Coordinates of C-alpha atoms and ligand atoms in Angstrom, one line a residue:
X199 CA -4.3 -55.7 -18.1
X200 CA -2.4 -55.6 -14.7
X201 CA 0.9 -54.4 -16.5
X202 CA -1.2 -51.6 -18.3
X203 CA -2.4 -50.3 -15.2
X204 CA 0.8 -50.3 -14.1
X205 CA 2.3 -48.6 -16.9
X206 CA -0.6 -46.4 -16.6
X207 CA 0.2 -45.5 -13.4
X208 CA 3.8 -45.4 -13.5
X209 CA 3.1 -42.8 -16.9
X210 CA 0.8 -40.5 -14.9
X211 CA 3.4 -40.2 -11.9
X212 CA 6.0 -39.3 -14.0
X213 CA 3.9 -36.6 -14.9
X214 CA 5.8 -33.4 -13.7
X215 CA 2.2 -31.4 -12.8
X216 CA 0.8 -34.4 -11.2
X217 CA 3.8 -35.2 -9.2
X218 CA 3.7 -31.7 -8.0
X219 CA -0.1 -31.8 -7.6
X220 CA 0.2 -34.9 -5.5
X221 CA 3.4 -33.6 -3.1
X222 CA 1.7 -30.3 -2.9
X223 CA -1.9 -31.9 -1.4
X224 CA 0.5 -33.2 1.4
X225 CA 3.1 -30.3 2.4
X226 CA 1.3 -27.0 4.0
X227 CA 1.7 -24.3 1.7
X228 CA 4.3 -21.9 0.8
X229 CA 3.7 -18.2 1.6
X230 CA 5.0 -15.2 -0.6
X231 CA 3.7 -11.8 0.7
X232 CA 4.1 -9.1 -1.3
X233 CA 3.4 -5.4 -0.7
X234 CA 4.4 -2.3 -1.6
X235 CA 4.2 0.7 -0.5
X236 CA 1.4 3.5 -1.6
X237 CA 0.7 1.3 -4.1
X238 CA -2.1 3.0 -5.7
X239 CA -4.7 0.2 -7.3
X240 CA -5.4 3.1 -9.9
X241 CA -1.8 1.9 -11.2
X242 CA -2.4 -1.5 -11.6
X243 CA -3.7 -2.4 -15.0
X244 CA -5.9 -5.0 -13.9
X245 CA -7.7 -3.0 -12.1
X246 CA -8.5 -1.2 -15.5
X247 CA -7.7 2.4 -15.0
X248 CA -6.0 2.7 -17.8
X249 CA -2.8 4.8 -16.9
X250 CA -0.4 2.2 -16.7
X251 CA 0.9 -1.2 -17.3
X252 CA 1.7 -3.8 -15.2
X253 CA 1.5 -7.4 -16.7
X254 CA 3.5 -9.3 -14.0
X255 CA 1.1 -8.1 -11.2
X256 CA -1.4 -9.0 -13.8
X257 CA -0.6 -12.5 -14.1
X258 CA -1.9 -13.1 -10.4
X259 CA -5.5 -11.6 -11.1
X260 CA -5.5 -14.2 -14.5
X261 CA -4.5 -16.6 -12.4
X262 CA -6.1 -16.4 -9.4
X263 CA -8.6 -13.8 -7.3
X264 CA -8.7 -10.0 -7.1
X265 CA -10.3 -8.0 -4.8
X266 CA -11.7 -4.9 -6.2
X267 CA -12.5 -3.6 -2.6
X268 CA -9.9 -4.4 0.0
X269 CA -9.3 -1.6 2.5
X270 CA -6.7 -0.9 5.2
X271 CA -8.3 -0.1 8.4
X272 CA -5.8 3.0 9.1
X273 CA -4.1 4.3 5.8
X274 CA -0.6 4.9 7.0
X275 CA 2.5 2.7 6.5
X276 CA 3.5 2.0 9.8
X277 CA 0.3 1.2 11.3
X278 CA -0.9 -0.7 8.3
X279 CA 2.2 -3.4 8.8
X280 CA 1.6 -3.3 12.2
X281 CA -2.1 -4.3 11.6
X282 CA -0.8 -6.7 9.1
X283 CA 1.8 -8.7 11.8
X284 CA -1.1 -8.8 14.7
X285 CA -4.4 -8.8 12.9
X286 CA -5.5 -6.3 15.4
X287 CA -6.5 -2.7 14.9
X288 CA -4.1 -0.1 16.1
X289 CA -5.7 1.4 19.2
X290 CA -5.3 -2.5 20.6
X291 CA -2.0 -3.0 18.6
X292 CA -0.3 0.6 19.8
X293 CA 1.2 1.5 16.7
X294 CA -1.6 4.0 16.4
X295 CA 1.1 6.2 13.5
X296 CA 4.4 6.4 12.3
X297 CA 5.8 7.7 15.6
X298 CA 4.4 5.7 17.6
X299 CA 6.5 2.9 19.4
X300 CA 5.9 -0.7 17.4
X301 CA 5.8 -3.6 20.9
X302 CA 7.7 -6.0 19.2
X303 CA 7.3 -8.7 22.2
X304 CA 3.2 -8.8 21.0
X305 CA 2.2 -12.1 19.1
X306 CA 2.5 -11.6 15.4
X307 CA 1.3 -14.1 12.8
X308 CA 5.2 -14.9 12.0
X309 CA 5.6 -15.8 15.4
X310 CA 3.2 -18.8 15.5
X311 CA 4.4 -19.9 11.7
X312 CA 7.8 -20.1 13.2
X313 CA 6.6 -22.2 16.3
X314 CA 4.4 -24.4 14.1
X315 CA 7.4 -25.5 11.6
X316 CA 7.5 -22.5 9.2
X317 CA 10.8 -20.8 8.4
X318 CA 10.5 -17.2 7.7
X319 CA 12.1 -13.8 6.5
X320 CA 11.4 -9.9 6.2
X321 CA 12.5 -8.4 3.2
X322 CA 12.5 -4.7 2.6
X323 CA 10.3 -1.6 4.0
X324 CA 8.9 -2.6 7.4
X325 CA 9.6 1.1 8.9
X326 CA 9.9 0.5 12.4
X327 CA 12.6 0.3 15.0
X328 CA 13.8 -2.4 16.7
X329 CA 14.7 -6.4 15.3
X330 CA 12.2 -7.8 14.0
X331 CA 10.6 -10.7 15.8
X332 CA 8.9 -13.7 14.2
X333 CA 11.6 -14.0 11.6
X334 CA 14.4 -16.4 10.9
X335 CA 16.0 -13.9 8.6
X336 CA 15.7 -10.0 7.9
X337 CA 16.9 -7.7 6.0
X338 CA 15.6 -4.0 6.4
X339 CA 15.0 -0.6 5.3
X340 CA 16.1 1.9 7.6
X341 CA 13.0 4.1 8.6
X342 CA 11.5 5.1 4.8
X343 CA 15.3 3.8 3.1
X344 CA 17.0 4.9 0.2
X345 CA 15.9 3.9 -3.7
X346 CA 19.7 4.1 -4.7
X347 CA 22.6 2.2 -2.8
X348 CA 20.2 2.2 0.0
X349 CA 21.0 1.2 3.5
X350 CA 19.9 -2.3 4.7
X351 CA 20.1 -4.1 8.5
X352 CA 20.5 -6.9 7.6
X353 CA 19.7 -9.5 10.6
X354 CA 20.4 -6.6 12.7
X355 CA 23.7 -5.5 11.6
X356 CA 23.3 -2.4 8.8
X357 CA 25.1 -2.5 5.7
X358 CA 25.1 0.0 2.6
X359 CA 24.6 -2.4 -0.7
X360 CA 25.1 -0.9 -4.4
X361 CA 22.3 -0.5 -6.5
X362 CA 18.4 0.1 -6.9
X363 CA 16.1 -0.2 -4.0
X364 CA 13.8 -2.3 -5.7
X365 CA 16.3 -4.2 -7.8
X366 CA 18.0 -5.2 -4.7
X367 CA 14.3 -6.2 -2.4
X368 CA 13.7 -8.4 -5.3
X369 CA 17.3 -10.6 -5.5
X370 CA 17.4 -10.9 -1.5
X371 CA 13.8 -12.1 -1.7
X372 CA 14.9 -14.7 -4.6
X373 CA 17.9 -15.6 -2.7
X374 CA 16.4 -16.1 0.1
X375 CA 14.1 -19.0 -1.2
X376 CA 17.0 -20.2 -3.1
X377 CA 18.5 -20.9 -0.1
X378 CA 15.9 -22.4 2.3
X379 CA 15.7 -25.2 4.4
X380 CA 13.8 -27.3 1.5
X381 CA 12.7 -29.4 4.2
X382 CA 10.4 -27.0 5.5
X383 CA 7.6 -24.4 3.9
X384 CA 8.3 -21.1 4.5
X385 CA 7.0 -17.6 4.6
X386 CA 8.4 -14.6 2.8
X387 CA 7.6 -11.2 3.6
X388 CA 8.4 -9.6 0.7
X389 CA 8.2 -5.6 0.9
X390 CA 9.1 -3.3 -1.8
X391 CA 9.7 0.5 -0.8
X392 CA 8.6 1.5 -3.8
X393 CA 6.5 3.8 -5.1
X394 CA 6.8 5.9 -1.9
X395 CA 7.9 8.9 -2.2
X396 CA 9.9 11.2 -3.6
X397 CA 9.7 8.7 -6.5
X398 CA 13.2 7.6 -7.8
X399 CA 12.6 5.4 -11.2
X400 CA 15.7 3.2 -11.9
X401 CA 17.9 4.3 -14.5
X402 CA 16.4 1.8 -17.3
X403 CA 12.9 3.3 -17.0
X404 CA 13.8 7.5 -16.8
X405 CA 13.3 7.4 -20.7
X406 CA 10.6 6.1 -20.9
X407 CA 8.5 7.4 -18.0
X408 CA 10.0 11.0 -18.4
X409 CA 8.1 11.0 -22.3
X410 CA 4.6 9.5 -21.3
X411 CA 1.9 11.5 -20.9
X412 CA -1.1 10.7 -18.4
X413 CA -4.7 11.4 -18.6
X414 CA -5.7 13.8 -15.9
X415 CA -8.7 12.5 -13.0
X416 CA -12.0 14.2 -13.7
X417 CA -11.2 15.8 -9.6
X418 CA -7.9 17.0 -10.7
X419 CA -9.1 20.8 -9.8
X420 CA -11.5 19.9 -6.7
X421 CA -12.9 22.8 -5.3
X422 CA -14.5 21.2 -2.8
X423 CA -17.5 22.4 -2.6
X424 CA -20.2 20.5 0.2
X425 CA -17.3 18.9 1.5
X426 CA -15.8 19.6 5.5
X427 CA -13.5 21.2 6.7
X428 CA -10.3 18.5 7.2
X429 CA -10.6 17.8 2.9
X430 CA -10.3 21.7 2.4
X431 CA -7.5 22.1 5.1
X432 CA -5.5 18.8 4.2
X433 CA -2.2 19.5 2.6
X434 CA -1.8 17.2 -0.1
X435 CA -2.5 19.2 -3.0
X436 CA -0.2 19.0 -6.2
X437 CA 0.6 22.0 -6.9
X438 CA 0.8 23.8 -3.7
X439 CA 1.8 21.2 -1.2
X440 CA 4.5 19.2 -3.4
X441 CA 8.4 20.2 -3.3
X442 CA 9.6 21.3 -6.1
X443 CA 13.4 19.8 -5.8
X444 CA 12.4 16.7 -3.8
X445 CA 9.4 16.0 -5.7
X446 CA 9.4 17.0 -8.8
X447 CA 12.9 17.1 -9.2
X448 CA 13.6 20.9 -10.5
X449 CA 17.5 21.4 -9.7
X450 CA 17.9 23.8 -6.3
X451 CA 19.7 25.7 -8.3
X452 CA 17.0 26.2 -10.4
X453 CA 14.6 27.0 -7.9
X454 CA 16.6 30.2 -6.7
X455 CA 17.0 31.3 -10.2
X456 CA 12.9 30.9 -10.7
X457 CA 12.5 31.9 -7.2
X458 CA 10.5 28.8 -6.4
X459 CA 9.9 28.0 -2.8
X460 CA 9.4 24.1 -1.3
X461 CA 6.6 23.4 0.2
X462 CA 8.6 21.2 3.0
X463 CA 11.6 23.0 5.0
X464 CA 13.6 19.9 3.6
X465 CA 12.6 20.4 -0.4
X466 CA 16.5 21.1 -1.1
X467 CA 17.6 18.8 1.5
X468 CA 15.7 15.9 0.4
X469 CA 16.9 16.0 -3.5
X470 CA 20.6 16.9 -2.8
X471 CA 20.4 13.6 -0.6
X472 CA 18.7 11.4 -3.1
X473 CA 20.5 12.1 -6.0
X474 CA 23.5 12.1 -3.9
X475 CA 23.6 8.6 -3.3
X476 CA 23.7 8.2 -6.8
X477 CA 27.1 6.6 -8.6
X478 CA 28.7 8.5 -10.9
X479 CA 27.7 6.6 -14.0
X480 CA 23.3 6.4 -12.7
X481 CA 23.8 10.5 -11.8
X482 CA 24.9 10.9 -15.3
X483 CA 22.1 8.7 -16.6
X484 CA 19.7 10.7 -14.6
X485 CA 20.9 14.4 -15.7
X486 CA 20.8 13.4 -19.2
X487 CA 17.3 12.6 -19.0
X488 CA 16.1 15.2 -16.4
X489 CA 18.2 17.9 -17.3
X490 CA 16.3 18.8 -20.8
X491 CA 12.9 18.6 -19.1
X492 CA 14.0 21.4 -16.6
X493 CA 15.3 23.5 -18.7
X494 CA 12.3 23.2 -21.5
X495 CA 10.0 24.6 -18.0
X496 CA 12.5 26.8 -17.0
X497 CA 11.7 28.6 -20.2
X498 CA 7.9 28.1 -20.0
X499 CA 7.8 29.0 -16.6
X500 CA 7.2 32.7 -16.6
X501 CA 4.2 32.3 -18.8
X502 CA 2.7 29.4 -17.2
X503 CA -0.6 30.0 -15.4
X504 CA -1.6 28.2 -11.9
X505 CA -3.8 25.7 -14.0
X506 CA -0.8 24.8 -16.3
X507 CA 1.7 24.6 -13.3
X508 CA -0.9 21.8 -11.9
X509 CA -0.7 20.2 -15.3
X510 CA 2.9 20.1 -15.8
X511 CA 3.2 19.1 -12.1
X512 CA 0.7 16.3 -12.2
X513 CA 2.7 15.3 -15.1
X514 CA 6.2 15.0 -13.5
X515 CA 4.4 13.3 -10.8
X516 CA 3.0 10.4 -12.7
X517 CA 5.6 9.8 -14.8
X518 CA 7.9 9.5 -11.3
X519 CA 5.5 7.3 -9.4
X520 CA 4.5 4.7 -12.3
X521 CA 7.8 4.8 -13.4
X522 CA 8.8 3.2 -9.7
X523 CA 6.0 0.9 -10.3
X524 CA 7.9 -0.3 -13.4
X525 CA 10.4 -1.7 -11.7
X526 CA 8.3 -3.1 -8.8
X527 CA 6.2 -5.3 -11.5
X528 CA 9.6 -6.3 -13.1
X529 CA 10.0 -7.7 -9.7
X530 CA 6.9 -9.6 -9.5
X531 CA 7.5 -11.2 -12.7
X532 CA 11.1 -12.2 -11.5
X533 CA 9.9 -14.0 -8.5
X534 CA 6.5 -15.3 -10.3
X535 CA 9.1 -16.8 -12.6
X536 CA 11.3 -18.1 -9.6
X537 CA 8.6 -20.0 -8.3
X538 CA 7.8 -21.4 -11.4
X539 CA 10.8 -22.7 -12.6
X540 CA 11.6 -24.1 -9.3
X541 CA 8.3 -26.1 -8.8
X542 CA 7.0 -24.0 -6.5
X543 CA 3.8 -22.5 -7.7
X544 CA 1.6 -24.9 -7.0
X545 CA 2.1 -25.0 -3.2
X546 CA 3.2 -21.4 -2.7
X547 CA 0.3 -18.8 -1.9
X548 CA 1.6 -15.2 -3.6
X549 CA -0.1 -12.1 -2.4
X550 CA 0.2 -9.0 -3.5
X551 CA -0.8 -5.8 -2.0
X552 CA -0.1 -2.3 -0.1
X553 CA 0.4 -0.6 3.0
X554 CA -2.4 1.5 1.5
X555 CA -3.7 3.1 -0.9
X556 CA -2.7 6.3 -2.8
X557 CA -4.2 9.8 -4.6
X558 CA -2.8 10.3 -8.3
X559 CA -4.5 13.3 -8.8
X560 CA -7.7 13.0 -7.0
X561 CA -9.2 15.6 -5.2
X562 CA -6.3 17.4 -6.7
X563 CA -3.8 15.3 -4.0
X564 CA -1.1 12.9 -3.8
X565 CA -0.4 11.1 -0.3
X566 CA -2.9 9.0 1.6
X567 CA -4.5 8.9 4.9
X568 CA -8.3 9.4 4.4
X569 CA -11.1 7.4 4.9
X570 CA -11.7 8.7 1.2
X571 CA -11.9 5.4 -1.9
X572 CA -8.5 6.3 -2.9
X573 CA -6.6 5.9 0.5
X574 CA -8.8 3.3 2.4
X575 CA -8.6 0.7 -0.1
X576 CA -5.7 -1.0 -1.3
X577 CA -4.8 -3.2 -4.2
X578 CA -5.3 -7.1 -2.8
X579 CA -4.8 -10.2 -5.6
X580 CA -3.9 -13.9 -4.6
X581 CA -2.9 -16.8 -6.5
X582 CA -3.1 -20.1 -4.8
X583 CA -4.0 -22.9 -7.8
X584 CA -4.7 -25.5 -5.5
X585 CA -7.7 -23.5 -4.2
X586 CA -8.4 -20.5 -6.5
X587 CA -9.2 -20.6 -10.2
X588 CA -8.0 -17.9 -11.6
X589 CA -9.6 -14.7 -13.2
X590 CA -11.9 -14.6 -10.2
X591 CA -12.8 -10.9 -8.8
X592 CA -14.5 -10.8 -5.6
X593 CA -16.0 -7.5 -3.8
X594 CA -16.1 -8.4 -0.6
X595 CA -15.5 -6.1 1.9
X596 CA -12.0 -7.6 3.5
X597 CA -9.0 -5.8 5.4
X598 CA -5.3 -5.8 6.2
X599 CA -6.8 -6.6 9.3
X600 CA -7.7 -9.8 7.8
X601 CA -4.2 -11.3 6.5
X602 CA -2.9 -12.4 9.5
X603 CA -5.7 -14.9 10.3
X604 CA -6.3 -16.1 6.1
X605 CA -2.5 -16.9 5.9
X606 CA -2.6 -18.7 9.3
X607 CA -5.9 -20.4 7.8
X608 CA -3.9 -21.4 4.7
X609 CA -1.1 -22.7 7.1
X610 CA -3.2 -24.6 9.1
X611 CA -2.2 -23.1 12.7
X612 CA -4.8 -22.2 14.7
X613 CA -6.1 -18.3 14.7
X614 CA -5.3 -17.0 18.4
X615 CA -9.0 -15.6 19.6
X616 CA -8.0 -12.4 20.0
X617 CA -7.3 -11.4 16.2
X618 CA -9.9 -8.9 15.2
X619 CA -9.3 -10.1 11.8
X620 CA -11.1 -12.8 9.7
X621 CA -9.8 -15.5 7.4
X622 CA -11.4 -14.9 4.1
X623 CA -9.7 -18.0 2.4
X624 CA -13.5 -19.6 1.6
X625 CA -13.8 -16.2 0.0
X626 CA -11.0 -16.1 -2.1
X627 CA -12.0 -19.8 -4.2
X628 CA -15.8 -18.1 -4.1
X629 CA -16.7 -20.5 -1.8
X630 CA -19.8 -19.3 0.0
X631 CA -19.3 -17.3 3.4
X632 CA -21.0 -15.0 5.4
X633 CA -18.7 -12.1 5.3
X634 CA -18.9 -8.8 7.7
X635 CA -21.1 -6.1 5.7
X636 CA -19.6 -3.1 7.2
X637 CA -15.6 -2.2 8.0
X638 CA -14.3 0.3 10.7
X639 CA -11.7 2.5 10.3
X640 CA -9.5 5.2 12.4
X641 CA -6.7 7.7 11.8
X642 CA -4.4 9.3 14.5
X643 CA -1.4 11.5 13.1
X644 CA -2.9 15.0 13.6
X645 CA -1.2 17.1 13.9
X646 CA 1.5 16.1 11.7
X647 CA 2.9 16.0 8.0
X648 CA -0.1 16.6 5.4
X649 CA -2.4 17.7 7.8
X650 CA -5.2 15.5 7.7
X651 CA -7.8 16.0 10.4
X652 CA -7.9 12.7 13.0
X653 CA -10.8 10.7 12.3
X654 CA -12.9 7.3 12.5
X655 CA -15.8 6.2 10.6
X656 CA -17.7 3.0 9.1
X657 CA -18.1 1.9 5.1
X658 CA -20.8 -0.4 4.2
X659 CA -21.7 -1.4 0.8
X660 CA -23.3 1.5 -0.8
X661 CA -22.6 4.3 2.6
X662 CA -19.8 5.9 4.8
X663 CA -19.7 7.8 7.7
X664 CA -16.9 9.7 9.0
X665 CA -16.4 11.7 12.3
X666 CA -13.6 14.2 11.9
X667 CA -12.5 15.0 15.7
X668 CA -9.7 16.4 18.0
X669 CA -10.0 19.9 16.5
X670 CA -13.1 20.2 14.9
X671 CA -16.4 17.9 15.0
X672 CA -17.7 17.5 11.9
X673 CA -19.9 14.0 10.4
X674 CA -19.6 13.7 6.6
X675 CA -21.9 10.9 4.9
X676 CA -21.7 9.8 1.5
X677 CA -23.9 7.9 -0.7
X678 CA -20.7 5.8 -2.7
X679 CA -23.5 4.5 -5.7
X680 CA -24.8 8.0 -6.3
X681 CA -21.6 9.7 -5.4
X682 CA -18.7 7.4 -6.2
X683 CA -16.1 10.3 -6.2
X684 CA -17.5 11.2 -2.9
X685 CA -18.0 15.2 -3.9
X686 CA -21.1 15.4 -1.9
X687 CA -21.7 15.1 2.0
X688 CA -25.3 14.4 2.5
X689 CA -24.9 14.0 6.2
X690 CA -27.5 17.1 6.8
X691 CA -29.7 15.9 3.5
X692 CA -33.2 14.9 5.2
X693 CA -33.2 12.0 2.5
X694 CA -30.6 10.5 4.0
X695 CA -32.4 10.7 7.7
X696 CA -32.9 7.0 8.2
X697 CA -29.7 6.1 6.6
X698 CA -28.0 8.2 8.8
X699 CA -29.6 6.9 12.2
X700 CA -28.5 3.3 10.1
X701 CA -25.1 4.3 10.0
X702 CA -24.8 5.4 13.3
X703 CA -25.7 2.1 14.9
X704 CA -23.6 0.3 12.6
X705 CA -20.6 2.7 14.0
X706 CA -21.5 2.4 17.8
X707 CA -21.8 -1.3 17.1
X708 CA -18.4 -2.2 15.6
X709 CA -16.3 0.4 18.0
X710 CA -17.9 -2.0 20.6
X711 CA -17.4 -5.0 18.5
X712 CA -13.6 -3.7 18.0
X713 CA -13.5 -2.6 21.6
X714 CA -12.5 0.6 20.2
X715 CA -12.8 3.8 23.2
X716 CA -9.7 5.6 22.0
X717 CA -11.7 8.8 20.5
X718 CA -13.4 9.6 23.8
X719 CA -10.0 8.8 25.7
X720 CA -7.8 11.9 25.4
X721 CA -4.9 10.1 28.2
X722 CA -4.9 7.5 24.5
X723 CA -4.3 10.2 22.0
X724 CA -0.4 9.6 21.1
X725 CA 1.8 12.8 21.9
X726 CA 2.2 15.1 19.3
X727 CA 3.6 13.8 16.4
X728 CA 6.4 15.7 15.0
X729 CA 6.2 17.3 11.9
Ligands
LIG940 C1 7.2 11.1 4.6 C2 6.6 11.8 3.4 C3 5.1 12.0 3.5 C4 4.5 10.7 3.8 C5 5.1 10.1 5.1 C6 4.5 8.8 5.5 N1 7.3 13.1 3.2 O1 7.1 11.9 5.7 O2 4.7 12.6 2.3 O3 3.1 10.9 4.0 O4 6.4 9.9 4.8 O5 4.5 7.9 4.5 S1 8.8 13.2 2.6 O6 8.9 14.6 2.1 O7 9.7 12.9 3.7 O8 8.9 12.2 1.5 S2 4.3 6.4 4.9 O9 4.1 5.6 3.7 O10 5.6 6.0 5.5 O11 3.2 6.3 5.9
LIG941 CA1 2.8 3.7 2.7

């Protein structure tokens, strides 16, 4: 019986799964952090919208946790990474918008991985100057970068490399891994540019993308009635704020023959640039695609009324931005598949998520920025099979704000008491937790690009309250059961008196809890950003 046991024994530790099992229970986990940028969730599929397909970024919600209500706490790139890297909010981070100086020589989250044994990298978009600290390795975009033979600087030294943005974001991150110290876990920041704009697919998705046709949101024409000023006066709309070169990619010579006229002084600019990066070979690829759409609404043009030039612009649109998604859950796939086949997912936590959120349509609008569903949340799934059984969904209310201490939590390094942020790693295996019931959020770049009216407010469950502020002052309150779409501001209903008083309190209580006096301060409010 002895030498049964044995054999036993020796049988089960051959085991491939349980030899993993058993080295991952004793090495600290692996991290692989993935976001994008404007990532709507509305193009994720399993998040069940319906408009697209992505089955790699699928795999993570099968196989382990997604969160159908994560939210950035100011929905704008730079501020959202730097939020990410200090698991502070930005008026006690600094990076308050994208102009706005990043302190590099502030803690960061990388910075005590490093010191506790961790090795680390940056890989893609981070967006603001200066080498970034807390990483063993980098290789960045340049400001927004490039989708085709984009710039990189790569551990501070720039270099132009050949091919797609994404492509490229995806093999350095690979490499990267491949090429470790295996003696010690690491942490990947891996950031895709895409789908930012102005919406570049690569070559081996233009077909495809360019034929599909997208179901239009029920808010598509928004009129915005009992709504404030800032959502009338935003410039975000589809059809009279997009470029029509840059964005929707109608030749500049075909502009001046249509006598169309950019909504940005850089329209031209922009597309000449993009599509000039292009080699020979991927700009024929891409005329032979684009150039028989032009010219089929070069002929419909002149008979086209406003409501069908929102159609047909909505279109182009879509196709564009899911068609840069493509590519981005090719990506995923590539590195889930990586990990695998390497032995490393067990022990390797992969997030994936984005700066923020992002309008297809809604309200009529693409861009971000508002306290508004589409903007303020962003999509957040984790797989981490030693903890998480997968095809969990959770609702809780967590935030960027939140990664910095959960992945430190996962890493077993101690969260430095001044992060604002909380670990939600009980939350993500549904282990029970008392989790915050309210979230605070604040936007600064007014006035600037899109023109969306500074402001600060407070989601609960079911309500939110936003103050709009610096040029106007107007509350707007929204009942998000009755009023999920948010066309009604019921911040003057006498129904919603106690609510309202309720709200209020909850504000005044986290801007102390958050130590938050920036809106009162005007010596705070960051110069002028430029346009
Ligand atoms: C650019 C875009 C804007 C976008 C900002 C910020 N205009 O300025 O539409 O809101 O970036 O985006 S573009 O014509 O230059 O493309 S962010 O994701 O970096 O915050
Ligand atoms: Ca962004």
């Amino acid at each position: 019986i002895k030498n049964e046991l044995l054999a036993l024994v020796t049988v089960l530790f051959l085991q491939p799964a349980f030899a993993q099992s058993l080295k991952a229970s004793k090495q600290r986990p692996n991290i692989v952090y993935i976001m994008s940028d404007d990532h709507a969730y509305q193009a994720i599929s399993a998040y069940g919208h319906g408009l697209n397909s992505t089955p790699n970024i699928d795999r993570l919600a099968k196989e382990g946790v997604l969160f159908t209500r994560a939210s950035v706490t100011n929905s704008l790139c730079a501020p959202s990474r730097a939020v990410l890297l200090t698991g502070k909010h930005s008026f006690i981070n600094g990076k308050v918008d994208n102009e706005a100086r990043f302190d590099w020589n502030q803690d960061n989250f990388a910075k005590a991985l490093q010191q506790h044994g961790y090795q680390t990298a940056l890989i893609g978009k981070i967006h603001m100057d200066g080498l970034p600290q807390g990483f063993d390795h980098s290789a960045v975009l340049i400001d927004q970068g490039e989708y085709y033979n984009p710039n990189f600087i790569i551990n501070g030294t720039k270099q132009q490399l050949n091919g797609y943005v994404t492509d490229l974001t995806t093999d350095m991150a690979i490499d990267w891994i491949k090429n470790r110290d295996q003696g010690k876990p690491f942490c990947l920041l891996f950031h895709q540019k895409a789908p930012h704009r102005e919406w570049l697919p690569a070559v081996r998705h233009l077909a495809e993308y360019t034929k599909m046709k997208f179901p239009e949101p029920k808010t598509l024409f928004d009129d915005f009635k009992n709504r404030g000023t800032a959502a009338k006066t935003a410039e975000m709309n589809i059809l009279k704020n997009m470029n029509w070169a840059g964005d929707n990619k109608v030749p500049p010579a075909m502009m001046d023959e249509l006598g169309l006229k950019g909504f940005m002084s850089w329209d031209k600019t922009a597309y000449n640039n993009m599509l000039g990066r292009m080699t020979t070979q991927e700009r024929e690829a891409w005329d032979k695609v684009y150039n028989p759409i032009m010219e089929d609404f070069k002929s419909k043009y002149p008979s086209m009324s406003q409501e069908e030039l929102m159609r047909w612009r909505y279109q182009r649109y879509m196709q564009d931005y899911l068609g840069t998604v493509a590519a981005v859950d090719e990506g995923v796939g590539r590195m889930l598949d990586f990990l695998k086949e390497n032995g490393l997912d067990e022990n390797t936590i992969v997030v994936y998520t984005s700066d923020q959120g992002f309008y297809l349509g809604e309200h009529g609008w693409f861009d971000k920025r508002f306290m508004y569903e589409e903007s303020l949340r962003t999509p957040l799934l984790l797989r981490y099979p030693a903890e998480i059984k997968g095809g969990r969904t959770s609702e809780a209310l967590v935030q960027n704000l939140d990664f910095a201490p959960t992945l430190l939590d996962y890493a077993n390094v101690a969260i430095p008491p001044d992060m604002q942020g909380k670990s939600f790693r009980k939350l993500a295996s549904g282990k029970d937790e008392n989790w915050r019931d309210a979230i605070y959020y604040t936007y600064y770049e007014y006035p600037g690009i899109h023109a969306v009216k500074r402001h600060y407010g407070v989601r609960t469950d079911r309500y939110k309250l936003i103050h709009f502020y610096y040029d106007v002052d107007e509350w707007e309150l929204y009942d998000l059961e009755k009023d999920p779409q948010e066309l009604n501001n019921v911040y003057q209903d006498p129904k919603y008196k106690d609510v309202r008083a309720r709200m209020h309190k909850k504000l005044e209580q986290l801007r102390k809890e958050y130590k938050d006096s920036t809106v009162n301060d005007k010596s705070f409010l960051p110069k002028k950003p430029k346009v």
